mmCIF file of C-alpha atoms in Angstrom:
data_model
loop_
_atom_site.group_PDB
_atom_site.id
_atom_site.type_symbol
_atom_site.label_atom_id
_atom_site.label_comp_id
_atom_site.label_asym_id
_atom_site.label_seq_id
_atom_site.Cartn_x
_atom_site.Cartn_y
_atom_site.Cartn_z
ATOM 1 C CA UNK A 1 -0.023 0.107 0.047
ATOM 2 C CA UNK A 2 1.029 3.680 -0.169
ATOM 3 C CA UNK A 3 2.701 5.462 2.687
ATOM 4 C CA UNK A 4 -0.048 7.974 2.696
ATOM 5 C CA UNK A 5 -2.678 4.924 3.051
ATOM 6 C CA UNK A 6 -0.584 3.278 6.092
ATOM 7 C CA UNK A 7 -2.527 3.213 9.182
ATOM 8 C CA UNK A 8 0.463 1.661 11.225
ATOM 9 C CA UNK A 9 1.853 3.698 14.108
ATOM 10 C CA UNK A 10 5.331 2.218 14.032
ATOM 11 C CA UNK A 11 5.932 3.311 10.111
ATOM 12 C CA UNK A 12 9.443 4.638 9.593
ATOM 13 C CA UNK A 13 10.586 7.890 8.068
ATOM 14 C CA UNK A 14 11.873 7.530 4.693
ATOM 15 C CA UNK A 15 14.846 9.790 5.449
ATOM 16 C CA UNK A 16 16.508 8.325 8.711
ATOM 17 C CA UNK A 17 14.329 5.119 9.073
ATOM 18 C CA UNK A 18 13.355 6.131 12.583
ATOM 19 C CA UNK A 19 9.572 5.880 13.879
ATOM 20 C CA UNK A 20 7.806 8.870 15.261
ATOM 21 C CA UNK A 21 7.771 11.157 12.005
ATOM 22 C CA UNK A 22 7.375 11.646 8.456
ATOM 23 C CA UNK A 23 10.134 12.430 6.167
ATOM 24 C CA UNK A 24 8.904 16.086 5.620
ATOM 25 C CA UNK A 25 9.469 16.700 9.268
ATOM 26 C CA UNK A 26 12.469 14.574 9.697
ATOM 27 C CA UNK A 27 15.175 16.532 12.177
ATOM 28 C CA UNK A 28 17.912 14.900 9.868
ATOM 29 C CA UNK A 29 17.115 15.318 6.252
ATOM 30 C CA UNK A 30 18.341 12.624 3.748
ATOM 31 C CA UNK A 31 21.145 14.697 2.334
ATOM 32 C CA UNK A 32 22.710 15.444 5.828
ATOM 33 C CA UNK A 33 23.024 11.939 7.238
ATOM 34 C CA UNK A 34 25.976 11.376 4.947
ATOM 35 C CA UNK A 35 27.282 14.980 4.668
ATOM 36 C CA UNK A 36 30.728 15.984 6.137
ATOM 37 C CA UNK A 37 30.795 19.471 8.081
ATOM 38 C CA UNK A 38 32.966 22.059 6.540
ATOM 39 C CA UNK A 39 33.747 23.319 9.793
ATOM 40 C CA UNK A 40 34.713 20.461 12.042
ATOM 41 C CA UNK A 41 35.150 17.627 9.554
ATOM 42 C CA UNK A 42 32.559 15.552 11.235
ATOM 43 C CA UNK A 43 29.976 13.471 9.314
ATOM 44 C CA UNK A 44 26.046 13.846 10.160
ATOM 45 C CA UNK A 45 25.476 17.636 9.998
ATOM 46 C CA UNK A 46 26.436 20.762 7.902
ATOM 47 C CA UNK A 47 28.372 23.733 9.011
ATOM 48 C CA UNK A 48 25.185 25.781 9.388
ATOM 49 C CA UNK A 49 24.235 23.122 12.187
ATOM 50 C CA UNK A 50 27.807 22.638 13.768
ATOM 51 C CA UNK A 51 28.122 22.884 17.585
ATOM 52 C CA UNK A 52 31.899 23.282 17.626
ATOM 53 C CA UNK A 53 32.100 26.378 15.290
ATOM 54 C CA UNK A 54 34.228 28.277 17.993
ATOM 55 C CA UNK A 55 36.840 25.711 17.459
ATOM 56 C CA UNK A 56 36.712 26.008 13.587
ATOM 57 C CA UNK A 57 40.136 27.481 12.043
ATOM 58 C CA UNK A 58 39.846 29.396 8.887
ATOM 59 C CA UNK A 59 42.158 27.993 6.147
ATOM 60 C CA UNK A 60 42.183 31.840 5.014
ATOM 61 C CA UNK A 61 43.435 33.824 7.832
ATOM 62 C CA UNK A 62 44.041 31.247 10.407
ATOM 63 C CA UNK A 63 41.712 32.581 13.038
ATOM 64 C CA UNK A 64 39.521 30.575 14.664
ATOM 65 C CA UNK A 65 35.582 30.757 14.760
ATOM 66 C CA UNK A 66 34.863 30.783 11.138
ATOM 67 C CA UNK A 67 35.144 29.135 8.023
ATOM 68 C CA UNK A 68 37.413 30.394 4.971
ATOM 69 C CA UNK A 69 34.450 30.493 2.832
ATOM 70 C CA UNK A 70 32.900 33.251 5.052
ATOM 71 C CA UNK A 71 36.018 35.025 5.821
ATOM 72 C CA UNK A 72 36.183 38.770 5.387
ATOM 73 C CA UNK A 73 39.934 39.060 5.118
ATOM 74 C CA UNK A 74 41.563 39.191 1.702
ATOM 75 C CA UNK A 75 42.694 35.941 0.087
#
């Protein structure tokens, strides 16, 4: 049957395969699960959601707290 017709309370999200929500409300959208953060280098989140932002080291100016893609200093 179609997912929209499913009456099961235990159906899984198509994105993360966890119960309790539909894919459109998924806290970890499909693209994020296998992405690597440009700031900390860890998998599972993107730089906009990184909790370790303060420890980032800019490859452009060598200062901490931001990524090279958002650096205001000349390249």
